[in-house]
Coordinates of C-alpha atoms in Angstrom, one line a residue:
X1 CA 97.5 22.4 -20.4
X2 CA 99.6 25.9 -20.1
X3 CA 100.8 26.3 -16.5
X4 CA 100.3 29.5 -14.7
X5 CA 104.0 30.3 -16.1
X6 CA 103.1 32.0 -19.6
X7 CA 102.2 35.6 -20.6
X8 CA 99.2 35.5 -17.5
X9 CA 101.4 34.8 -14.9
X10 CA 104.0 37.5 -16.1
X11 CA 101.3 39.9 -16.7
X12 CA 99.3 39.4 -13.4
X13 CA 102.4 40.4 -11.8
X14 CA 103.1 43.2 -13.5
X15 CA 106.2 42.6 -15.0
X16 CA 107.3 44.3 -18.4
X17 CA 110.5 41.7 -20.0
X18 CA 113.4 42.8 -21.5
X19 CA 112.8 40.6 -24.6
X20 CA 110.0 38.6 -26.1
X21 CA 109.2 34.9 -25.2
X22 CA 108.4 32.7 -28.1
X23 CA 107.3 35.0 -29.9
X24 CA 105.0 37.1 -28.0
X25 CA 105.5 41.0 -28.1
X26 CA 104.6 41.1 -24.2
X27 CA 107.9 42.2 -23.2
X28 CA 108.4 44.7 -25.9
X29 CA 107.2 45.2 -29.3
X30 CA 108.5 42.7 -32.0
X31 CA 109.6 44.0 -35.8
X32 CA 106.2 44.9 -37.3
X33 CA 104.2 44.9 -34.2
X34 CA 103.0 48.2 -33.2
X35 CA 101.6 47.0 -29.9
X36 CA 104.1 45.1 -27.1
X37 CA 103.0 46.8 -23.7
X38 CA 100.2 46.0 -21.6
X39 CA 97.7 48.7 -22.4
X40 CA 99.5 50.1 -24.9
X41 CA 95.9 49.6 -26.6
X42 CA 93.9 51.7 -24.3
X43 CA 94.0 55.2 -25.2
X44 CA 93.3 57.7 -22.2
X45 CA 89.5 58.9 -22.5
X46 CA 88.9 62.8 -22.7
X47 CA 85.3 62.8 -20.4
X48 CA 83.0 65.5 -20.9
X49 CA 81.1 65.9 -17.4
X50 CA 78.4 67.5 -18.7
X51 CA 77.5 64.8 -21.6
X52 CA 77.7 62.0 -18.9
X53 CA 74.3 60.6 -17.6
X54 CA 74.1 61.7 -13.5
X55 CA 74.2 59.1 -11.0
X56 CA 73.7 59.2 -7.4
X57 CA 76.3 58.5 -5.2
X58 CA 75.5 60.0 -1.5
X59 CA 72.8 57.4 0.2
X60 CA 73.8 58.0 3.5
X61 CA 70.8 59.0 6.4
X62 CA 72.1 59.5 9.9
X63 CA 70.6 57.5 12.2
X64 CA 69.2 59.4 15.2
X65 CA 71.2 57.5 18.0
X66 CA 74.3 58.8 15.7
X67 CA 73.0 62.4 16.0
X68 CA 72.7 62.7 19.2
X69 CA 76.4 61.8 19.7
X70 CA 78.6 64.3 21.2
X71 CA 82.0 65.3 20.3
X72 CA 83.3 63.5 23.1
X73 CA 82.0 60.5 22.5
X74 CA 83.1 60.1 18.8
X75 CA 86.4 61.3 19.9
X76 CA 86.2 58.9 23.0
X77 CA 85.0 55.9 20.8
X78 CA 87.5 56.7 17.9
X79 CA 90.2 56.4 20.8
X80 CA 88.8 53.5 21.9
X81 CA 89.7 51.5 18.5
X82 CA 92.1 53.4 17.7
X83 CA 90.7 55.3 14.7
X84 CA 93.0 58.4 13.4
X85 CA 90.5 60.1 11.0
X86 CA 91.7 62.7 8.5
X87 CA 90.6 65.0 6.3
X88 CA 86.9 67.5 6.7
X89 CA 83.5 66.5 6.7
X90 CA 83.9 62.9 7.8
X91 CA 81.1 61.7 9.0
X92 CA 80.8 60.1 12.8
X93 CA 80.9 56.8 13.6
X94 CA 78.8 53.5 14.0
X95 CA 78.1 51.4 16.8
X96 CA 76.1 49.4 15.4
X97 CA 74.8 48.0 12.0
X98 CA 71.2 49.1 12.3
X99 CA 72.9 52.9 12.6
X100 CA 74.2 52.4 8.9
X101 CA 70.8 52.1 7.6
X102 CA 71.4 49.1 5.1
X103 CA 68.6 47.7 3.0
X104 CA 67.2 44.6 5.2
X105 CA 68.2 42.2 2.6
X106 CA 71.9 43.2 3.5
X107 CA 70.6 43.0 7.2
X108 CA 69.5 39.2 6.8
X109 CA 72.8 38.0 5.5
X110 CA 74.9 40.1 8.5
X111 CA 72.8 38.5 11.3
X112 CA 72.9 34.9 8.9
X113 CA 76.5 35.4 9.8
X114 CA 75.9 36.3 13.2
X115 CA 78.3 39.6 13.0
X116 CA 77.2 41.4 16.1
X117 CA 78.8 44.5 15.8
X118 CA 80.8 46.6 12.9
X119 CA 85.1 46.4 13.0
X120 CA 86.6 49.5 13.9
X121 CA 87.1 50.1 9.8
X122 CA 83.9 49.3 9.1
X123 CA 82.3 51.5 11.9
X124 CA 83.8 54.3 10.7
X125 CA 83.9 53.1 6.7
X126 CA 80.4 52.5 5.9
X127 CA 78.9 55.7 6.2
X128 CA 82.1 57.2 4.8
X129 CA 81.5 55.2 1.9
X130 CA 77.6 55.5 1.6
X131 CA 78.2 59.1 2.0
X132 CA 79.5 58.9 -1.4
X133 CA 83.3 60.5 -0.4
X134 CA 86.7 59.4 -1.7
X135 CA 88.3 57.5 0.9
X136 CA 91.7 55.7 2.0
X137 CA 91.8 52.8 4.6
X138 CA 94.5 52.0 6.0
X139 CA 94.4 48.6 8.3
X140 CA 95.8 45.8 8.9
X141 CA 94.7 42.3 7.1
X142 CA 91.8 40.9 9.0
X143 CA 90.3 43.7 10.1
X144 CA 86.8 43.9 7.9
X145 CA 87.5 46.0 5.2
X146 CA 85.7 44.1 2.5
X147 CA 82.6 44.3 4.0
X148 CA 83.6 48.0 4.3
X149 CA 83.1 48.6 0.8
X150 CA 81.1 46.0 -0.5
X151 CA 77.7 47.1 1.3
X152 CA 78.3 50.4 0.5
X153 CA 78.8 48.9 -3.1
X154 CA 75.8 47.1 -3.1
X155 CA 73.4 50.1 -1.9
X156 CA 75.6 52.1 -4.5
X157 CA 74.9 49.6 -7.3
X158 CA 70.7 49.0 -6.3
X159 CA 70.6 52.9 -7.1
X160 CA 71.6 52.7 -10.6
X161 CA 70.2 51.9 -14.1
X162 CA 69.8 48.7 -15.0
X163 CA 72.7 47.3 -17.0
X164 CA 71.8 47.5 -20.8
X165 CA 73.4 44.9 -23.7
X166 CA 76.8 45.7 -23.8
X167 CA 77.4 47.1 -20.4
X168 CA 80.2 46.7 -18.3
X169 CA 80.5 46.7 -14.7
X170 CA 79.0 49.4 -12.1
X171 CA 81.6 48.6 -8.8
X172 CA 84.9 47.6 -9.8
X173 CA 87.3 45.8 -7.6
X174 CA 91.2 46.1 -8.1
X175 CA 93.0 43.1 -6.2
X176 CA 96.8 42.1 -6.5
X177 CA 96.3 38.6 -7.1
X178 CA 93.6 35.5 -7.9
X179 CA 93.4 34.3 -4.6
X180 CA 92.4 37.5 -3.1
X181 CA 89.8 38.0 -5.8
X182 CA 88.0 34.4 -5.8
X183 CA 88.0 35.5 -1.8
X184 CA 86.2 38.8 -2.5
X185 CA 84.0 37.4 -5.0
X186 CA 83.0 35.0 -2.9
X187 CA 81.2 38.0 -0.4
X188 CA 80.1 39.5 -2.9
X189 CA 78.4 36.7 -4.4
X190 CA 76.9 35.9 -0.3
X191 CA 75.8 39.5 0.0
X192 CA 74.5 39.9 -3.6
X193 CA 72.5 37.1 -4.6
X194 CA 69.6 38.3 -2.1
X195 CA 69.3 41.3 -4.4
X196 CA 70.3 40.0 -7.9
X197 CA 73.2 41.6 -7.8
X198 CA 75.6 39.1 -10.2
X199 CA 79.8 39.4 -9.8
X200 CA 82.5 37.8 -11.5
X201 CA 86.4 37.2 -10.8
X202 CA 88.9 37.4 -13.5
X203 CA 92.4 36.6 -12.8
X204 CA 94.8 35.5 -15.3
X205 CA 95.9 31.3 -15.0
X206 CA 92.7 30.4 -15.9
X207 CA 90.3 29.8 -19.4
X208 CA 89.1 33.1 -20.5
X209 CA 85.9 31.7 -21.7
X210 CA 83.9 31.8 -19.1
X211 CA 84.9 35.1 -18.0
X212 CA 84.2 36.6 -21.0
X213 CA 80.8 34.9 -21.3
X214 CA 79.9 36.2 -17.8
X215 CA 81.3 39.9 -18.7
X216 CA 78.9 39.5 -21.6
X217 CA 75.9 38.4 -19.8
X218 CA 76.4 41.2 -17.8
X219 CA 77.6 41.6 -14.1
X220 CA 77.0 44.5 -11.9
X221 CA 80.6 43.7 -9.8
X222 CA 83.7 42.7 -11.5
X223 CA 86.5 41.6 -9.1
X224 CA 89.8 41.4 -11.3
X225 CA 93.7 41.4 -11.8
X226 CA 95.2 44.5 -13.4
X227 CA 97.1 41.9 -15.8
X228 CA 93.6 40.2 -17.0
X229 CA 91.7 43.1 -17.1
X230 CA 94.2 45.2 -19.2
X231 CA 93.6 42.1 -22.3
X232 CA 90.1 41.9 -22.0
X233 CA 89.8 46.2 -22.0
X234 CA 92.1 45.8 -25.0
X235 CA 90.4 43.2 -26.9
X236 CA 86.9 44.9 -26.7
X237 CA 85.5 42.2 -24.0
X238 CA 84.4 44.5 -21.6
X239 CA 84.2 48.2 -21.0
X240 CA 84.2 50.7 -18.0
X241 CA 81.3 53.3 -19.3
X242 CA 78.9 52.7 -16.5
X243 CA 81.6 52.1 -13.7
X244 CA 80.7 54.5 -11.2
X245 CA 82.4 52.6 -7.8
X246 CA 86.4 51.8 -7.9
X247 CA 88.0 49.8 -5.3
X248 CA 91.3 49.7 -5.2
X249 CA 92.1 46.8 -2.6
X250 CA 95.6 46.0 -1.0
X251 CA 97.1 49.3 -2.9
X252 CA 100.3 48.5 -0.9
X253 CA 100.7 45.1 -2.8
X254 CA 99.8 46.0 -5.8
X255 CA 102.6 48.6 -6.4
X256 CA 105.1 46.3 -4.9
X257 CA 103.9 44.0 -7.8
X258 CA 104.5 46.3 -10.3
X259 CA 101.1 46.9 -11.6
X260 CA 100.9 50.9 -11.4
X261 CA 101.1 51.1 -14.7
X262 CA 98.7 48.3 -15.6
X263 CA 96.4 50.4 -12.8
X264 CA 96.9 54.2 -14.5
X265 CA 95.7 52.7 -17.7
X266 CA 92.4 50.6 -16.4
X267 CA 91.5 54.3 -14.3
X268 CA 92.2 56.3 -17.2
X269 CA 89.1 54.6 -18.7
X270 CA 86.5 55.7 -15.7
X271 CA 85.1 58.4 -15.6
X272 CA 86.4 61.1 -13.3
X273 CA 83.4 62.0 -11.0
X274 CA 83.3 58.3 -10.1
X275 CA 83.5 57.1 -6.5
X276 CA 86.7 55.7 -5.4
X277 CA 87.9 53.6 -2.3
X278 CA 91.6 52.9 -2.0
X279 CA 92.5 49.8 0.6
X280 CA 95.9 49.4 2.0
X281 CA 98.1 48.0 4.8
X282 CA 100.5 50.3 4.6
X283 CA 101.1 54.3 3.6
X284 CA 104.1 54.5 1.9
X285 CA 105.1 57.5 0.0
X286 CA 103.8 55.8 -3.4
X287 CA 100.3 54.7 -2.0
X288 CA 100.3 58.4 -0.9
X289 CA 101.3 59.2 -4.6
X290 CA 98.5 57.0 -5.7
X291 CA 95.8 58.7 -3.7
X292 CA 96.8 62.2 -4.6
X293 CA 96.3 61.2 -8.3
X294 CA 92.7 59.1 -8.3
X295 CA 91.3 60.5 -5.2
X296 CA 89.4 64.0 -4.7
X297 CA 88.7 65.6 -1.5
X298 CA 89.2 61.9 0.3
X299 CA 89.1 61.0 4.1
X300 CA 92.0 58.8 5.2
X301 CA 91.1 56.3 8.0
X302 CA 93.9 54.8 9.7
X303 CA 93.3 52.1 12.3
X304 CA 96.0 51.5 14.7
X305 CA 99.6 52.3 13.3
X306 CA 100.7 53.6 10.2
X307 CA 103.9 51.2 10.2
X308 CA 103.1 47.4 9.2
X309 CA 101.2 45.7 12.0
X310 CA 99.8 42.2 12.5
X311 CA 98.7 39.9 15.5
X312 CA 100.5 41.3 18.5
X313 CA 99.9 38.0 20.1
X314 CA 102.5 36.8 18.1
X315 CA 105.5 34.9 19.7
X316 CA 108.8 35.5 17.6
X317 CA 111.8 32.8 17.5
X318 CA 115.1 33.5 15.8
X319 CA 117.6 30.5 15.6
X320 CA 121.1 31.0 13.5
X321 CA 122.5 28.4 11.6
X322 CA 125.0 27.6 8.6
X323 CA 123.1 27.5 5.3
X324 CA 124.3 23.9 4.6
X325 CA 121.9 23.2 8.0
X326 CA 118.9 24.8 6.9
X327 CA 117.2 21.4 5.5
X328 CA 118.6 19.0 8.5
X329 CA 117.4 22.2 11.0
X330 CA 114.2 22.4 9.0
X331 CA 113.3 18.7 9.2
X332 CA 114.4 18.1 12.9
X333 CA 112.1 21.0 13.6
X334 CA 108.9 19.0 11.5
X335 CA 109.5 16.3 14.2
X336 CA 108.5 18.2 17.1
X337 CA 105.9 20.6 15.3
X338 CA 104.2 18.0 13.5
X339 CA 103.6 15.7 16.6
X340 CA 100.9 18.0 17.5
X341 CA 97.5 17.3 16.4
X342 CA 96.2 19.2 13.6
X343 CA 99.1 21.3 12.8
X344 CA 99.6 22.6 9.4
X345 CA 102.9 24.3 8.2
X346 CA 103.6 26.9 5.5
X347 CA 107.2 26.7 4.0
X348 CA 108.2 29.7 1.8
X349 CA 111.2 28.6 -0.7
X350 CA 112.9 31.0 -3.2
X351 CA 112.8 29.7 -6.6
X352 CA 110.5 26.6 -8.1
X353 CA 113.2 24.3 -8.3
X354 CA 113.9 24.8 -4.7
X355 CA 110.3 23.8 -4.4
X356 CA 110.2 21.0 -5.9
X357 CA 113.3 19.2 -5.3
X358 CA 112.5 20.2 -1.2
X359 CA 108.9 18.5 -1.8
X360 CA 110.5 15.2 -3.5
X361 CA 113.0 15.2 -0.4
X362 CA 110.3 15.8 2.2
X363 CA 107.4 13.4 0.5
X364 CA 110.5 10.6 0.3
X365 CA 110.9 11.1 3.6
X366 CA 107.3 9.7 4.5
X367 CA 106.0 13.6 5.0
X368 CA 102.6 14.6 3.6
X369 CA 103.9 17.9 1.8
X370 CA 102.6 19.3 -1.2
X371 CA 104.0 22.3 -3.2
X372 CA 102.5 25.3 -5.3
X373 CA 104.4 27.9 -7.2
X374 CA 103.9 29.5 -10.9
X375 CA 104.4 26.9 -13.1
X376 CA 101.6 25.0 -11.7
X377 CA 98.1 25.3 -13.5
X378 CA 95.0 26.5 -12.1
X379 CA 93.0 23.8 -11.6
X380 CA 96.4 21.6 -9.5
X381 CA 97.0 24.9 -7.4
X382 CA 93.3 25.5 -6.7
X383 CA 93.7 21.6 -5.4
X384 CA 96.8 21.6 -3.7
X385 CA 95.4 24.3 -1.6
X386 CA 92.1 22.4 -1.2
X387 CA 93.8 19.4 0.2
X388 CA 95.8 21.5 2.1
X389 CA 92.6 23.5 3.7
X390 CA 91.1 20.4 4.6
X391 CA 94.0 19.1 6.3
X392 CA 95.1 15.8 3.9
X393 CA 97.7 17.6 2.9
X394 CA 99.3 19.6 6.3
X395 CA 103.0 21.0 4.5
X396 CA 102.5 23.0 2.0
X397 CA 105.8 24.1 0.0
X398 CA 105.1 27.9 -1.9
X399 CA 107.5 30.4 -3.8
X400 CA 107.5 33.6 -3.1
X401 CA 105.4 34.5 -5.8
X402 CA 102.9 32.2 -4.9
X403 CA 103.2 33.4 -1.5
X404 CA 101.4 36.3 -2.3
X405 CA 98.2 35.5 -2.7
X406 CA 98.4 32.8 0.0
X407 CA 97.1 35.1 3.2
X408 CA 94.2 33.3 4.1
X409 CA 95.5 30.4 4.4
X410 CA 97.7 31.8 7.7
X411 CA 94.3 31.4 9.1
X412 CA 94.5 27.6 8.9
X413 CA 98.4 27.0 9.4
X414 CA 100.0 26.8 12.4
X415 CA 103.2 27.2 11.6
X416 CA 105.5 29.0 8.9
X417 CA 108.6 29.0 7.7
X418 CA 110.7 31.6 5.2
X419 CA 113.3 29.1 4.1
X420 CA 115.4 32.0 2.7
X421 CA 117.3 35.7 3.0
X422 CA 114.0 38.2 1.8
X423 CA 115.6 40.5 -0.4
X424 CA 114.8 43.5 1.0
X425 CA 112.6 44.7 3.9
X426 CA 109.8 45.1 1.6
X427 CA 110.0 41.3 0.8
X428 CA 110.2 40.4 4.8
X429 CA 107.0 42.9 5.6
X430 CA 105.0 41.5 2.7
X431 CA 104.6 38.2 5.1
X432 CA 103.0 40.6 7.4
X433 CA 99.6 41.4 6.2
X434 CA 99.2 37.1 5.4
X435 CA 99.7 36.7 9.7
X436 CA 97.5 39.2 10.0
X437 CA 94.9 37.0 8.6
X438 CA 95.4 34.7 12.0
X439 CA 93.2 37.7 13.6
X440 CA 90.3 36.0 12.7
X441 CA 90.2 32.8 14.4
X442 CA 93.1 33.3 16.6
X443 CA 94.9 30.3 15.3
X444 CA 98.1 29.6 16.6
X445 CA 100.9 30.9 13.7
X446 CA 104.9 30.1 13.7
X447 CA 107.3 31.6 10.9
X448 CA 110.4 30.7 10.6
X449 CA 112.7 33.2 8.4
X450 CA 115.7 31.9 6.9
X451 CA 117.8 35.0 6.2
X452 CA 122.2 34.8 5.8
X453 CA 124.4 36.4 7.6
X454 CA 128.2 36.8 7.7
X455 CA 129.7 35.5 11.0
X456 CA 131.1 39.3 11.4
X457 CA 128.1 41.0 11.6
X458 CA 126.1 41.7 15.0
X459 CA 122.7 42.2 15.6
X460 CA 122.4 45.8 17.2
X461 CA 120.5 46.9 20.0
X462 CA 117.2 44.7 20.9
X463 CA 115.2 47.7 19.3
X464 CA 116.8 46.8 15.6
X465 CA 114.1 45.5 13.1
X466 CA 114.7 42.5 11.4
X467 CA 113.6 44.5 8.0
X468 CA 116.8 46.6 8.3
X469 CA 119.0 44.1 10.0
X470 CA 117.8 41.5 7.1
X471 CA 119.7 43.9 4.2
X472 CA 122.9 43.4 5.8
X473 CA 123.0 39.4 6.0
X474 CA 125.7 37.3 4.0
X475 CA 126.1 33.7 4.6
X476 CA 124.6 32.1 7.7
X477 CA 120.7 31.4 8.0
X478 CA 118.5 32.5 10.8
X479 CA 115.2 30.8 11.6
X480 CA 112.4 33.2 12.5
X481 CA 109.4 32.1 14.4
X482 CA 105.8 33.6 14.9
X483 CA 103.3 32.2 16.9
X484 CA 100.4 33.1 19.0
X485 CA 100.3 32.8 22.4
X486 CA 97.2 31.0 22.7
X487 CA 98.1 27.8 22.1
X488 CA 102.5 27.7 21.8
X489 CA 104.6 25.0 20.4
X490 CA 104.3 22.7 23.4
X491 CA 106.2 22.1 26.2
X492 CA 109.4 20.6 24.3
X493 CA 109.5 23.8 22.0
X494 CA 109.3 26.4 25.0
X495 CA 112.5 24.2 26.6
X496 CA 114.4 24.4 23.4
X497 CA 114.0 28.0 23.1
X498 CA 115.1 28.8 26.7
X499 CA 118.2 26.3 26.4
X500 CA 119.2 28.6 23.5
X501 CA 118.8 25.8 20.9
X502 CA 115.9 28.3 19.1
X503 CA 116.9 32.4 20.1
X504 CA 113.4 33.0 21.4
X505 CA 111.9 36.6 21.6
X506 CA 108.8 37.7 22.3
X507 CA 107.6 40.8 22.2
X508 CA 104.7 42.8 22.0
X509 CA 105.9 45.0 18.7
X510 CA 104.8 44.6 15.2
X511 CA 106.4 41.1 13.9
X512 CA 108.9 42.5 11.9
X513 CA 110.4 43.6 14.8
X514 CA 113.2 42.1 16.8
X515 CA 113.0 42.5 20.3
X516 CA 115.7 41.1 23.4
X517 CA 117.3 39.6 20.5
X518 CA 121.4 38.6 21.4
X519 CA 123.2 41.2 20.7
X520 CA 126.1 39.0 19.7
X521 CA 125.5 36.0 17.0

């Protein structure tokens, strides 16, 4: 069986090579091939408004209890969860989720789930989004935002034609990588079914059969990978005619990824006066870029701050070592965190090679660790991470590539380690929308960074951030630990730190952040 390391894997992340791989013309076109570039087959559409069919997009009805709300209190209760609204005519915020006015069949599942009350995203998201406006959301990982736009979606979707033979997709939902797209299928498919409303997930690594087949039969929500999409769109699979609701989720990851191309080319094919919702951690000057470009007259709500954020109940633990003491370090360390019950850890590694041979070392040693990274197929990583959810299998050993789609898992480990120097400060804050995902159940999370520094260089003042101090480092490793405060290490741990053996620091700051770090290493 082909691993996850041929053309889908280099596709799904974006990635354009220099020169062609046994024989394919995905990294540039061969002699006599006229196409090499992902989408190179799409041609941009020229849409003529007024030959489109109309559709309705506004289904929004305020509820009294919302009219009768006063400019202070939407200002008081935006400040209150720290809701920055921008942009004119937004509409005011939800309490509750009778005020949205959702169908009752979308009622029955919320109180199945026993949701009491809408997120701060969603309180001010859903009527945004059944409104029928253009919006950006920026918060952090955990927070709600798929329900934010997929019960809009589904009142958006009930309001439409039936789909006809040879339809494609009404909502479409852009997601960086597989994982995050089985996750939102998987709501979609909860909040759906009550209403006939069918969704699919395609994601590259996997048999295109059965995706196809379900794009065929007809599906009202597609969840997808730029990198799939783009060969179905170009092999005639699928189409984007009647798509009328883009989601473009975890906009932040995507472009670090590479796929803005891959994402110009699937938008080019929607028509213009479609609805589109933009997702993201972050605001960087590109994601701005992005929304300038697909959005029109769009509300940006930001919850909390602009900069990365994550758990603030997180603990953070720096320790400096020698590179040659990372594994010794690193398996002294499994001693103490692994006598706890029901502790799982996350080890980031660099390369694949580094992941396996640290797996063989680890599993000789009599520890339970299993490892996931590109080369692996579908069906062993969708295992590996099944024994590792259910606890057979507490160490998991990832890439960084595979690292990316891994954020829910943060919710079930305990402890994490970045076994290397990130490249840049855009590879360190990447880990921080995954420990965001620890908002949800409040499980205890530890991550341990492994960056190099020369012995010369000095950490600056306690207000430094580890992003910027990170792009400085040369030859010694540092351990950086995350955890909430909760639960803690134990009692051995907390000694260690204040003896000096781990450099603790704990601070209220994003988790990128350093704070009363030495000043000296």
């Amino acid at each position: 069986m082909r691993g996850y390391g041929d053309r889908d894997r280099d596709r799904d992340r974006g990635r354009d090579r220099g020169s062609p791989r046994f024989g394919s013309s995905r990294g540039g076109p061969l002699p006599g091939k006229k196409f090499g570039n992902p989408g190179d087959r799409l041609r941009k559409k020229k849409w003529d408004l007024d030959e489109l069919p109309k559709f309705e997009k506004n289904f929004y009805s305020e509820h009294p209890e919302v009219q009768r709300m006063s400019q202070y209190e939407i200002e008081e209760f935006r400040r209150k969860k720290e809701i920055t609204v921008r942009g004119s005519g937004c509409p005011k915020p939800v309490t509750n989720f009778n005020q949205a006015h959702f169908p009752q069949y979308v009622m029955d599942v919320l109180m199945q789930q026993n949701f009491k009350e809408p997120t701060a995203i969603q309180a001010q998201g859903f009527p945004l989004a059944l409104s029928g406006r253009d919006m950006v959301g920026i918060a952090q990982t955990g927070s709600g935002k798929t329900l934010s736009y997929l019960l809009p979606a589904i009142v958006h979707i009930n309001h439409q034609p039936y789909l006809e033979r040879g339809d494609g997709p009404i909502c479409l939902v852009l997601a960086p990588t597989r994982e995050l797209a089985q996750q939102v299928q998987q709501v979609a498919y909860d909040y759906g079914k009550s209403s006939r409303i069918k969704s699919t997930c395609v994601y590259g690594g996997a048999p295109k059969g059965p995706q196809i087949r379900d794009l065929e039969r007809g599906v009202e929500i597609c969840i997808a990978t730029p990198g799939r999409l783009i060969d179905f769109l170009e092999a005639g699979k699928t189409n984007l005619r009647r798509c009328t609701y883009l989601v473009l989720d975890e906009a932040d990851r995507m472009l670090d990824m590479g796929f803005e191309p891959q994402i110009r080319k699937i938008v080019d094919q929607i028509r213009p006066d479609r609805q589109t919702l933009m997702w993201s951690a972050t605001w960087p000057k590109e994601v701005r870029q992005l929304a300038e470009d697909f959005l029109k007259d769009y509300v940006q709500i930001n919850v909390g701050a602009l900069e990365l954020s994550a758990n603030h109940n997180i603990l953070q633990i720096v320790d400096v070592c020698m590179e040659s003491e990372k594994d010794h370090k690193l398996l002294q360390l499994m001693e103490e965190i692994m006598a706890e019950k029901e502790n799982k850890t996350i080890i980031f590694v660099e390369t694949k090679k580094r992941c396996d041979d640290l797996t063989r070392r680890m599993r000789r040693d009599g520890w339970p660790a299993m490892c996931i990274h590109g080369d692996k197929s579908q069906p062993e990583r969708d295992w590996v991470l099944s024994e590792f959810r259910s606890g057979k299998a507490p160490i998991l050993i990832a890439t960084d590539v595979a690292s990316r789609g891994l954020g829910m898992l943060c919710a079930h480990a305990q402890t994490i380690f970045l076994h290397h120097k990130p490249h840049s400060h855009i590879a360190l804050g990447s880990l921080q929308p995954d420990l965001g995902m620890t908002n949800r159940n409040l499980n205890t999370a530890t991550s341990t960074e492994n960056l190099e520094q020369s012995p010369q260089t000095k950490l600056s003042p306690p207000s430094r951030t580890l992003a910027a101090w990170a792009t400085r480092v040369g030859e010694r490793g540092v351990l950086l630990g995350f955890q909430i405060r909760s639960r803690g290490w134990g009692r051995r741990s907390v000694e260690r730190a204040k003896r000096g053996v781990w450099r603790r620091v704990e601070s209220p700051q994003p988790c990128h952040h350093i704070s009363n770090a030495p000043h000296q290493l």
